[in-house]
């Protein structure tokens, strides 16, 4: 009622729609039909299903970092190496810069973040580095009488800890999740990475896109697709990305498309997609033999 009676209600409405579209405001309904409609509009915050392609969402959880999140700049570097045998090896690097001014006593703090990388389900962790957990003395001991919360277990399931890197590996919302700690002091920059093999492969002998490409050209008899869907955590600002695909010398790119075509640079063996993260971003390519 207040918005409708406000003299500049069109301006307020535009800001409201922008906030909803960018996932800064989300909705939930116990009514099944309403919930499905909210999902279809991308207004519910639901993790998207991209089972046929690559996926990434980086989720930060500030634990003990005060208001330092307001001053954090984030950059994601996502590199997918497509090998001659069709394997896809991804290295995702998260770089965080803490620009908190000394004048802000609530924000001028060490940013302590438990960060999770949501990737395609079935991805296999190969290596990880650059992470730093808080000192063990800062954690409380678990009371022996505590029991597992069944609602949380239904979401996250069981988890395991990678012995070499300390990365926690779990499954949530149809994704594999790699979790670890990052810390960034004011005035400094910190980077951490994970390397993993995707469950899907490039298969040029039985390709889903072959009918499409052969409609336009018979030069490439066997093709297959690689796509990446990037989603941003709600409320996160100041995040940029550089997503690249590097093809083995025996392979080449024969078609491409993107949500923002002007951000996509393609030559035969290298694809680069850069920009500032909105609520989501997407690109796709078709790969063939050189």
PDB file of C-alpha atoms in Angstrom:
ATOM      1  CA  UNK A   1       0.000   0.000   0.000  1.00  0.00           C
ATOM      2  CA  UNK A   2       2.813   2.404   0.828  1.00  0.00           C
ATOM      3  CA  UNK A   3       4.561   1.693  -2.482  1.00  0.00           C
ATOM      4  CA  UNK A   4       1.357   2.205  -4.508  1.00  0.00           C
ATOM      5  CA  UNK A   5       0.692   5.539  -2.796  1.00  0.00           C
ATOM      6  CA  UNK A   6       4.293   6.746  -3.187  1.00  0.00           C
ATOM      7  CA  UNK A   7       4.694   9.504  -5.842  1.00  0.00           C
ATOM      8  CA  UNK A   8       7.725   7.744  -7.380  1.00  0.00           C
ATOM      9  CA  UNK A   9       6.211   4.275  -7.294  1.00  0.00           C
ATOM     10  CA  UNK A  10       7.429   3.431 -10.824  1.00  0.00           C
ATOM     11  CA  UNK A  11      11.017   4.047  -9.751  1.00  0.00           C
ATOM     12  CA  UNK A  12      10.524   1.958  -6.612  1.00  0.00           C
ATOM     13  CA  UNK A  13       8.887  -0.784  -8.683  1.00  0.00           C
ATOM     14  CA  UNK A  14      11.831  -0.864 -11.097  1.00  0.00           C
ATOM     15  CA  UNK A  15      14.264  -1.181  -8.194  1.00  0.00           C
ATOM     16  CA  UNK A  16      12.144  -3.942  -6.688  1.00  0.00           C
ATOM     17  CA  UNK A  17      12.053  -5.925  -9.940  1.00  0.00           C
ATOM     18  CA  UNK A  18      15.829  -5.501 -10.358  1.00  0.00           C
ATOM     19  CA  UNK A  19      16.423  -6.804  -6.821  1.00  0.00           C
ATOM     20  CA  UNK A  20      14.171  -9.812  -7.467  1.00  0.00           C
ATOM     21  CA  UNK A  21      15.796 -10.614 -10.813  1.00  0.00           C
ATOM     22  CA  UNK A  22      19.280 -10.405  -9.262  1.00  0.00           C
ATOM     23  CA  UNK A  23      18.238 -12.710  -6.388  1.00  0.00           C
ATOM     24  CA  UNK A  24      18.692 -10.041  -3.695  1.00  0.00           C
ATOM     25  CA  UNK A  25      15.072 -10.740  -2.718  1.00  0.00           C
ATOM     26  CA  UNK A  26      13.718 -14.302  -2.755  1.00  0.00           C
ATOM     27  CA  UNK A  27      10.351 -15.880  -2.174  1.00  0.00           C
ATOM     28  CA  UNK A  28       9.090 -19.129  -0.704  1.00  0.00           C
ATOM     29  CA  UNK A  29       5.605 -20.609  -0.612  1.00  0.00           C
ATOM     30  CA  UNK A  30       4.163 -23.692   1.065  1.00  0.00           C
ATOM     31  CA  UNK A  31       1.671 -23.900  -1.797  1.00  0.00           C
ATOM     32  CA  UNK A  32       3.053 -26.352  -4.370  1.00  0.00           C
ATOM     33  CA  UNK A  33       1.665 -24.551  -7.441  1.00  0.00           C
ATOM     34  CA  UNK A  34       2.991 -21.193  -6.242  1.00  0.00           C
ATOM     35  CA  UNK A  35       6.355 -22.728  -5.445  1.00  0.00           C
ATOM     36  CA  UNK A  36       6.673 -24.184  -8.951  1.00  0.00           C
ATOM     37  CA  UNK A  37       5.825 -20.813 -10.464  1.00  0.00           C
ATOM     38  CA  UNK A  38       8.431 -19.069  -8.299  1.00  0.00           C
ATOM     39  CA  UNK A  39      11.000 -21.667  -9.432  1.00  0.00           C
ATOM     40  CA  UNK A  40      10.095 -21.076 -13.091  1.00  0.00           C
ATOM     41  CA  UNK A  41      10.510 -17.323 -12.642  1.00  0.00           C
ATOM     42  CA  UNK A  42      13.896 -17.886 -10.958  1.00  0.00           C
ATOM     43  CA  UNK A  43      12.622 -15.991  -7.907  1.00  0.00           C
ATOM     44  CA  UNK A  44      12.974 -18.743  -5.310  1.00  0.00           C
ATOM     45  CA  UNK A  45      16.768 -19.004  -5.090  1.00  0.00           C
ATOM     46  CA  UNK A  46      16.629 -22.650  -6.125  1.00  0.00           C
ATOM     47  CA  UNK A  47      19.905 -24.139  -7.378  1.00  0.00           C
ATOM     48  CA  UNK A  48      19.493 -24.641 -11.125  1.00  0.00           C
ATOM     49  CA  UNK A  49      19.660 -28.052 -12.738  1.00  0.00           C
ATOM     50  CA  UNK A  50      22.353 -28.247 -15.419  1.00  0.00           C
ATOM     51  CA  UNK A  51      22.880 -32.002 -15.390  1.00  0.00           C
ATOM     52  CA  UNK A  52      24.060 -32.124 -18.995  1.00  0.00           C
ATOM     53  CA  UNK A  53      26.750 -29.441 -18.627  1.00  0.00           C
ATOM     54  CA  UNK A  54      29.265 -27.823 -16.321  1.00  0.00           C
ATOM     55  CA  UNK A  55      28.058 -25.761 -13.353  1.00  0.00           C
ATOM     56  CA  UNK A  56      29.551 -23.504 -10.701  1.00  0.00           C
ATOM     57  CA  UNK A  57      28.229 -21.561  -7.751  1.00  0.00           C
ATOM     58  CA  UNK A  58      30.595 -20.247  -5.071  1.00  0.00           C
ATOM     59  CA  UNK A  59      28.927 -19.735  -1.696  1.00  0.00           C
ATOM     60  CA  UNK A  60      30.597 -17.766   1.112  1.00  0.00           C
ATOM     61  CA  UNK A  61      29.715 -18.007   4.806  1.00  0.00           C
ATOM     62  CA  UNK A  62      31.255 -15.315   7.015  1.00  0.00           C
ATOM     63  CA  UNK A  63      32.024 -16.816  10.433  1.00  0.00           C
ATOM     64  CA  UNK A  64      33.715 -14.375  12.799  1.00  0.00           C
ATOM     65  CA  UNK A  65      34.625 -11.802  10.154  1.00  0.00           C
ATOM     66  CA  UNK A  66      32.357  -9.026  11.429  1.00  0.00           C
ATOM     67  CA  UNK A  67      31.075  -6.757   8.657  1.00  0.00           C
ATOM     68  CA  UNK A  68      34.144  -7.286   6.458  1.00  0.00           C
ATOM     69  CA  UNK A  69      32.054  -8.926   3.700  1.00  0.00           C
ATOM     70  CA  UNK A  70      30.887  -5.446   2.667  1.00  0.00           C
ATOM     71  CA  UNK A  71      34.454  -4.684   1.517  1.00  0.00           C
ATOM     72  CA  UNK A  72      35.357  -7.974  -0.173  1.00  0.00           C
ATOM     73  CA  UNK A  73      36.012  -8.095  -3.912  1.00  0.00           C
ATOM     74  CA  UNK A  74      35.768 -11.575  -5.438  1.00  0.00           C
ATOM     75  CA  UNK A  75      37.115 -12.918  -8.702  1.00  0.00           C
ATOM     76  CA  UNK A  76      36.478 -16.425 -10.038  1.00  0.00           C
ATOM     77  CA  UNK A  77      38.808 -17.981 -12.577  1.00  0.00           C
ATOM     78  CA  UNK A  78      37.251 -21.142 -14.050  1.00  0.00           C
ATOM     79  CA  UNK A  79      39.407 -23.065 -16.535  1.00  0.00           C
ATOM     80  CA  UNK A  80      38.168 -26.227 -18.247  1.00  0.00           C
ATOM     81  CA  UNK A  81      40.826 -28.288 -20.042  1.00  0.00           C
ATOM     82  CA  UNK A  82      39.310 -30.706 -22.564  1.00  0.00           C
ATOM     83  CA  UNK A  83      41.739 -33.567 -23.165  1.00  0.00           C
ATOM     84  CA  UNK A  84      42.224 -35.670 -26.291  1.00  0.00           C
ATOM     85  CA  UNK A  85      40.443 -38.631 -24.627  1.00  0.00           C
ATOM     86  CA  UNK A  86      37.412 -36.440 -23.798  1.00  0.00           C
ATOM     87  CA  UNK A  87      38.138 -35.933 -20.093  1.00  0.00           C
ATOM     88  CA  UNK A  88      37.312 -32.457 -18.782  1.00  0.00           C
ATOM     89  CA  UNK A  89      39.601 -31.225 -15.997  1.00  0.00           C
ATOM     90  CA  UNK A  90      38.497 -28.015 -14.282  1.00  0.00           C
ATOM     91  CA  UNK A  91      40.533 -25.714 -12.069  1.00  0.00           C
ATOM     92  CA  UNK A  92      38.507 -23.069 -10.240  1.00  0.00           C
ATOM     93  CA  UNK A  93      40.422 -20.344  -8.419  1.00  0.00           C
ATOM     94  CA  UNK A  94      38.743 -17.900  -6.033  1.00  0.00           C
ATOM     95  CA  UNK A  95      40.606 -14.664  -5.342  1.00  0.00           C
ATOM     96  CA  UNK A  96      39.393 -12.370  -2.563  1.00  0.00           C
ATOM     97  CA  UNK A  97      40.604  -8.857  -1.728  1.00  0.00           C
ATOM     98  CA  UNK A  98      39.746  -7.216   1.591  1.00  0.00           C
ATOM     99  CA  UNK A  99      39.387  -3.437   1.068  1.00  0.00           C
ATOM    100  CA  UNK A 100      38.024  -2.636   4.542  1.00  0.00           C
ATOM    101  CA  UNK A 101      39.065   0.856   5.752  1.00  0.00           C
ATOM    102  CA  UNK A 102      40.606   1.248   9.191  1.00  0.00           C
ATOM    103  CA  UNK A 103      37.906   3.815   9.991  1.00  0.00           C
ATOM    104  CA  UNK A 104      35.223   1.099  10.063  1.00  0.00           C
ATOM    105  CA  UNK A 105      35.756  -0.718  13.347  1.00  0.00           C
ATOM    106  CA  UNK A 106      33.090  -3.323  12.521  1.00  0.00           C
ATOM    107  CA  UNK A 107      34.483  -4.068   9.045  1.00  0.00           C
ATOM    108  CA  UNK A 108      38.234  -3.707   9.537  1.00  0.00           C
ATOM    109  CA  UNK A 109      38.667  -7.346  10.476  1.00  0.00           C
ATOM    110  CA  UNK A 110      40.146 -10.562   9.163  1.00  0.00           C
ATOM    111  CA  UNK A 111      37.535 -11.983   6.792  1.00  0.00           C
ATOM    112  CA  UNK A 112      36.959 -15.602   7.849  1.00  0.00           C
ATOM    113  CA  UNK A 113      34.953 -17.488   5.244  1.00  0.00           C
ATOM    114  CA  UNK A 114      33.816 -21.093   4.967  1.00  0.00           C
ATOM    115  CA  UNK A 115      33.524 -21.255   1.184  1.00  0.00           C
ATOM    116  CA  UNK A 116      31.714 -23.943  -0.806  1.00  0.00           C
ATOM    117  CA  UNK A 117      32.071 -24.727  -4.486  1.00  0.00           C
ATOM    118  CA  UNK A 118      28.898 -26.268  -5.965  1.00  0.00           C
ATOM    119  CA  UNK A 119      29.876 -28.269  -9.067  1.00  0.00           C
ATOM    120  CA  UNK A 120      28.278 -31.052 -11.169  1.00  0.00           C
ATOM    121  CA  UNK A 121      27.331 -34.092  -9.137  1.00  0.00           C
ATOM    122  CA  UNK A 122      29.883 -36.849  -9.522  1.00  0.00           C
ATOM    123  CA  UNK A 123      32.876 -34.523  -9.942  1.00  0.00           C
ATOM    124  CA  UNK A 124      36.103 -36.026  -8.558  1.00  0.00           C
ATOM    125  CA  UNK A 125      38.469 -33.841  -6.527  1.00  0.00           C
ATOM    126  CA  UNK A 126      42.055 -34.056  -7.811  1.00  0.00           C
ATOM    127  CA  UNK A 127      43.793 -31.374  -5.760  1.00  0.00           C
ATOM    128  CA  UNK A 128      43.199 -28.193  -3.756  1.00  0.00           C
ATOM    129  CA  UNK A 129      45.388 -25.477  -2.277  1.00  0.00           C
ATOM    130  CA  UNK A 130      45.572 -21.996  -0.798  1.00  0.00           C
ATOM    131  CA  UNK A 131      42.958 -22.600   1.892  1.00  0.00           C
ATOM    132  CA  UNK A 132      43.564 -21.783   5.557  1.00  0.00           C
ATOM    133  CA  UNK A 133      41.384 -22.939   8.415  1.00  0.00           C
ATOM    134  CA  UNK A 134      41.056 -20.993  11.707  1.00  0.00           C
ATOM    135  CA  UNK A 135      43.099 -22.276  14.621  1.00  0.00           C
ATOM    136  CA  UNK A 136      41.536 -25.368  16.166  1.00  0.00           C
ATOM    137  CA  UNK A 137      41.424 -23.640  19.578  1.00  0.00           C
ATOM    138  CA  UNK A 138      38.664 -21.341  18.255  1.00  0.00           C
ATOM    139  CA  UNK A 139      36.235 -24.236  17.822  1.00  0.00           C
ATOM    140  CA  UNK A 140      34.081 -25.663  20.597  1.00  0.00           C
ATOM    141  CA  UNK A 141      34.157 -29.371  21.272  1.00  0.00           C
ATOM    142  CA  UNK A 142      31.051 -31.284  20.181  1.00  0.00           C
ATOM    143  CA  UNK A 143      28.916 -32.314  23.142  1.00  0.00           C
ATOM    144  CA  UNK A 144      28.696 -36.133  23.252  1.00  0.00           C
ATOM    145  CA  UNK A 145      24.929 -35.876  23.767  1.00  0.00           C
ATOM    146  CA  UNK A 146      24.371 -34.020  20.479  1.00  0.00           C
ATOM    147  CA  UNK A 147      22.555 -35.899  17.760  1.00  0.00           C
ATOM    148  CA  UNK A 148      22.622 -35.477  13.982  1.00  0.00           C
ATOM    149  CA  UNK A 149      19.945 -33.092  12.725  1.00  0.00           C
ATOM    150  CA  UNK A 150      17.923 -35.211  10.318  1.00  0.00           C
ATOM    151  CA  UNK A 151      16.657 -32.240   8.286  1.00  0.00           C
ATOM    152  CA  UNK A 152      20.211 -31.076   7.612  1.00  0.00           C
ATOM    153  CA  UNK A 153      21.334 -34.611   6.846  1.00  0.00           C
ATOM    154  CA  UNK A 154      18.522 -34.935   4.297  1.00  0.00           C
ATOM    155  CA  UNK A 155      19.956 -31.869   2.506  1.00  0.00           C
ATOM    156  CA  UNK A 156      23.695 -32.504   2.814  1.00  0.00           C
ATOM    157  CA  UNK A 157      23.910 -36.254   3.316  1.00  0.00           C
ATOM    158  CA  UNK A 158      27.183 -37.719   4.505  1.00  0.00           C
ATOM    159  CA  UNK A 159      30.482 -35.927   3.932  1.00  0.00           C
ATOM    160  CA  UNK A 160      34.114 -36.974   3.747  1.00  0.00           C
ATOM    161  CA  UNK A 161      37.357 -35.061   4.287  1.00  0.00           C
ATOM    162  CA  UNK A 162      40.066 -35.242   1.636  1.00  0.00           C
ATOM    163  CA  UNK A 163      43.222 -36.345   3.458  1.00  0.00           C
ATOM    164  CA  UNK A 164      45.721 -34.368   1.385  1.00  0.00           C
ATOM    165  CA  UNK A 165      43.951 -30.972   1.320  1.00  0.00           C
ATOM    166  CA  UNK A 166      41.433 -31.051   4.168  1.00  0.00           C
ATOM    167  CA  UNK A 167      38.609 -30.286   1.726  1.00  0.00           C
ATOM    168  CA  UNK A 168      35.162 -31.416   2.814  1.00  0.00           C
ATOM    169  CA  UNK A 169      33.262 -33.235   0.070  1.00  0.00           C
ATOM    170  CA  UNK A 170      29.473 -33.583   0.262  1.00  0.00           C
ATOM    171  CA  UNK A 171      26.336 -33.585  -1.910  1.00  0.00           C
ATOM    172  CA  UNK A 172      23.598 -30.948  -1.820  1.00  0.00           C
ATOM    173  CA  UNK A 173      20.746 -30.047  -4.187  1.00  0.00           C
ATOM    174  CA  UNK A 174      21.961 -32.432  -6.881  1.00  0.00           C
ATOM    175  CA  UNK A 175      25.525 -31.057  -6.817  1.00  0.00           C
ATOM    176  CA  UNK A 176      28.877 -32.169  -5.460  1.00  0.00           C
ATOM    177  CA  UNK A 177      30.136 -29.613  -2.935  1.00  0.00           C
ATOM    178  CA  UNK A 178      33.769 -28.894  -2.060  1.00  0.00           C
ATOM    179  CA  UNK A 179      34.108 -26.887   1.160  1.00  0.00           C
ATOM    180  CA  UNK A 180      37.091 -25.277   2.901  1.00  0.00           C
ATOM    181  CA  UNK A 181      38.197 -22.156   4.803  1.00  0.00           C
ATOM    182  CA  UNK A 182      39.630 -18.919   3.443  1.00  0.00           C
ATOM    183  CA  UNK A 183      40.951 -15.944   5.406  1.00  0.00           C
ATOM    184  CA  UNK A 184      41.774 -12.452   4.102  1.00  0.00           C
ATOM    185  CA  UNK A 185      43.149  -9.691   6.310  1.00  0.00           C
ATOM    186  CA  UNK A 186      42.368  -6.006   5.612  1.00  0.00           C
ATOM    187  CA  UNK A 187      44.505  -4.633   2.815  1.00  0.00           C
ATOM    188  CA  UNK A 188      45.465  -8.063   1.513  1.00  0.00           C
ATOM    189  CA  UNK A 189      44.509 -10.546  -1.209  1.00  0.00           C
ATOM    190  CA  UNK A 190      44.167 -14.313  -0.911  1.00  0.00           C
ATOM    191  CA  UNK A 191      43.613 -17.020  -3.540  1.00  0.00           C
ATOM    192  CA  UNK A 192      42.597 -20.669  -3.267  1.00  0.00           C
ATOM    193  CA  UNK A 193      41.887 -23.287  -5.908  1.00  0.00           C
ATOM    194  CA  UNK A 194      40.274 -26.652  -6.486  1.00  0.00           C
ATOM    195  CA  UNK A 195      40.993 -28.997  -9.397  1.00  0.00           C
ATOM    196  CA  UNK A 196      38.478 -31.696 -10.288  1.00  0.00           C
ATOM    197  CA  UNK A 197      37.394 -33.981 -13.107  1.00  0.00           C
ATOM    198  CA  UNK A 198      33.850 -33.587 -14.401  1.00  0.00           C
ATOM    199  CA  UNK A 199      31.586 -36.648 -14.607  1.00  0.00           C
ATOM    200  CA  UNK A 200      30.670 -35.868 -18.225  1.00  0.00           C
ATOM    201  CA  UNK A 201      33.114 -36.251 -21.104  1.00  0.00           C
ATOM    202  CA  UNK A 202      33.418 -35.054 -24.674  1.00  0.00           C
ATOM    203  CA  UNK A 203      32.374 -37.985 -26.857  1.00  0.00           C
ATOM    204  CA  UNK A 204      32.866 -37.365 -30.551  1.00  0.00           C
ATOM    205  CA  UNK A 205      31.661 -40.781 -31.676  1.00  0.00           C
ATOM    206  CA  UNK A 206      28.144 -40.436 -30.291  1.00  0.00           C
ATOM    207  CA  UNK A 207      27.432 -36.718 -30.170  1.00  0.00           C
ATOM    208  CA  UNK A 208      24.175 -35.055 -29.203  1.00  0.00           C
ATOM    209  CA  UNK A 209      24.891 -32.045 -31.417  1.00  0.00           C
ATOM    210  CA  UNK A 210      25.823 -33.868 -34.614  1.00  0.00           C
ATOM    211  CA  UNK A 211      22.389 -33.505 -36.210  1.00  0.00           C
ATOM    212  CA  UNK A 212      22.433 -29.783 -35.539  1.00  0.00           C
ATOM    213  CA  UNK A 213      25.837 -29.125 -37.065  1.00  0.00           C
ATOM    214  CA  UNK A 214      25.290 -31.460 -40.036  1.00  0.00           C
ATOM    215  CA  UNK A 215      22.162 -29.499 -40.929  1.00  0.00           C
ATOM    216  CA  UNK A 216      24.468 -26.569 -41.678  1.00  0.00           C
ATOM    217  CA  UNK A 217      27.642 -28.347 -42.733  1.00  0.00           C
ATOM    218  CA  UNK A 218      28.878 -31.868 -43.462  1.00  0.00           C
ATOM    219  CA  UNK A 219      32.483 -30.946 -42.754  1.00  0.00           C
ATOM    220  CA  UNK A 220      32.253 -32.060 -39.130  1.00  0.00           C
ATOM    221  CA  UNK A 221      30.610 -35.446 -38.819  1.00  0.00           C
ATOM    222  CA  UNK A 222      31.107 -35.875 -35.068  1.00  0.00           C
ATOM    223  CA  UNK A 223      30.646 -33.074 -32.548  1.00  0.00           C
ATOM    224  CA  UNK A 224      29.820 -32.786 -28.866  1.00  0.00           C
ATOM    225  CA  UNK A 225      28.964 -29.878 -26.602  1.00  0.00           C
ATOM    226  CA  UNK A 226      30.461 -28.213 -23.549  1.00  0.00           C
ATOM    227  CA  UNK A 227      28.464 -25.631 -21.607  1.00  0.00           C
ATOM    228  CA  UNK A 228      28.940 -23.748 -18.352  1.00  0.00           C
ATOM    229  CA  UNK A 229      26.227 -22.284 -16.130  1.00  0.00           C
ATOM    230  CA  UNK A 230      27.461 -19.795 -13.529  1.00  0.00           C
ATOM    231  CA  UNK A 231      25.173 -18.795 -10.652  1.00  0.00           C
ATOM    232  CA  UNK A 232      25.822 -16.105  -8.066  1.00  0.00           C
ATOM    233  CA  UNK A 233      25.084 -16.421  -4.372  1.00  0.00           C
ATOM    234  CA  UNK A 234      22.255 -14.133  -3.305  1.00  0.00           C
ATOM    235  CA  UNK A 235      23.328 -10.776  -1.927  1.00  0.00           C
ATOM    236  CA  UNK A 236      26.921 -11.011  -3.130  1.00  0.00           C
ATOM    237  CA  UNK A 237      28.233  -7.896  -4.851  1.00  0.00           C
ATOM    238  CA  UNK A 238      31.547  -7.095  -6.486  1.00  0.00           C
ATOM    239  CA  UNK A 239      32.124 -10.495  -8.131  1.00  0.00           C
ATOM    240  CA  UNK A 240      33.819 -10.860 -11.513  1.00  0.00           C
ATOM    241  CA  UNK A 241      34.700 -13.995 -13.454  1.00  0.00           C
ATOM    242  CA  UNK A 242      36.942 -15.299 -16.203  1.00  0.00           C
ATOM    243  CA  UNK A 243      35.722 -18.622 -17.601  1.00  0.00           C
ATOM    244  CA  UNK A 244      37.920 -20.283 -20.206  1.00  0.00           C
ATOM    245  CA  UNK A 245      38.018 -23.534 -22.172  1.00  0.00           C
ATOM    246  CA  UNK A 246      41.308 -24.890 -23.499  1.00  0.00           C
ATOM    247  CA  UNK A 247      41.011 -27.622 -26.132  1.00  0.00           C
ATOM    248  CA  UNK A 248      43.534 -30.345 -26.884  1.00  0.00           C
ATOM    249  CA  UNK A 249      45.379 -29.688 -30.224  1.00  0.00           C
ATOM    250  CA  UNK A 250      43.358 -32.497 -31.809  1.00  0.00           C
ATOM    251  CA  UNK A 251      40.096 -30.605 -31.172  1.00  0.00           C
ATOM    252  CA  UNK A 252      38.497 -27.393 -32.426  1.00  0.00           C
ATOM    253  CA  UNK A 253      35.451 -25.198 -31.765  1.00  0.00           C
ATOM    254  CA  UNK A 254      32.839 -25.174 -34.540  1.00  0.00           C
ATOM    255  CA  UNK A 255      29.943 -23.269 -32.922  1.00  0.00           C
ATOM    256  CA  UNK A 256      29.348 -21.116 -29.852  1.00  0.00           C
ATOM    257  CA  UNK A 257      26.703 -19.044 -28.101  1.00  0.00           C
ATOM    258  CA  UNK A 258      26.338 -17.173 -24.803  1.00  0.00           C
ATOM    259  CA  UNK A 259      23.889 -15.241 -22.672  1.00  0.00           C
ATOM    260  CA  UNK A 260      26.110 -12.192 -23.308  1.00  0.00           C
ATOM    261  CA  UNK A 261      27.695 -12.818 -26.736  1.00  0.00           C
ATOM    262  CA  UNK A 262      29.829  -9.672 -26.513  1.00  0.00           C
ATOM    263  CA  UNK A 263      31.723 -11.175 -23.560  1.00  0.00           C
ATOM    264  CA  UNK A 264      32.700 -14.327 -25.479  1.00  0.00           C
ATOM    265  CA  UNK A 265      35.984 -14.581 -27.382  1.00  0.00           C
ATOM    266  CA  UNK A 266      36.570 -17.751 -29.399  1.00  0.00           C
ATOM    267  CA  UNK A 267      39.298 -19.119 -31.591  1.00  0.00           C
ATOM    268  CA  UNK A 268      39.830 -22.725 -32.613  1.00  0.00           C
ATOM    269  CA  UNK A 269      41.296 -24.003 -29.332  1.00  0.00           C
ATOM    270  CA  UNK A 270      40.620 -21.285 -26.760  1.00  0.00           C
ATOM    271  CA  UNK A 271      37.353 -19.899 -25.441  1.00  0.00           C
ATOM    272  CA  UNK A 272      37.266 -16.990 -22.987  1.00  0.00           C
ATOM    273  CA  UNK A 273      34.165 -15.583 -21.292  1.00  0.00           C
ATOM    274  CA  UNK A 274      34.615 -12.692 -18.853  1.00  0.00           C
ATOM    275  CA  UNK A 275      32.428 -10.213 -17.042  1.00  0.00           C
ATOM    276  CA  UNK A 276      30.728  -9.160 -13.838  1.00  0.00           C
ATOM    277  CA  UNK A 277      28.410 -11.715 -12.300  1.00  0.00           C
ATOM    278  CA  UNK A 278      24.696 -11.116 -12.459  1.00  0.00           C
ATOM    279  CA  UNK A 279      22.346 -13.666 -10.942  1.00  0.00           C
ATOM    280  CA  UNK A 280      23.512 -16.187 -13.557  1.00  0.00           C
ATOM    281  CA  UNK A 281      25.520 -16.455 -16.758  1.00  0.00           C
ATOM    282  CA  UNK A 282      25.907 -19.115 -19.432  1.00  0.00           C
ATOM    283  CA  UNK A 283      27.819 -20.086 -22.548  1.00  0.00           C
ATOM    284  CA  UNK A 284      28.028 -23.164 -24.771  1.00  0.00           C
ATOM    285  CA  UNK A 285      30.305 -24.482 -27.515  1.00  0.00           C
ATOM    286  CA  UNK A 286      30.357 -27.390 -29.944  1.00  0.00           C
ATOM    287  CA  UNK A 287      33.633 -29.314 -30.234  1.00  0.00           C
ATOM    288  CA  UNK A 288      34.853 -31.386 -33.189  1.00  0.00           C
ATOM    289  CA  UNK A 289      38.052 -33.063 -34.387  1.00  0.00           C
ATOM    290  CA  UNK A 290      40.639 -30.667 -35.773  1.00  0.00           C
TER     291      UNK A 290
END
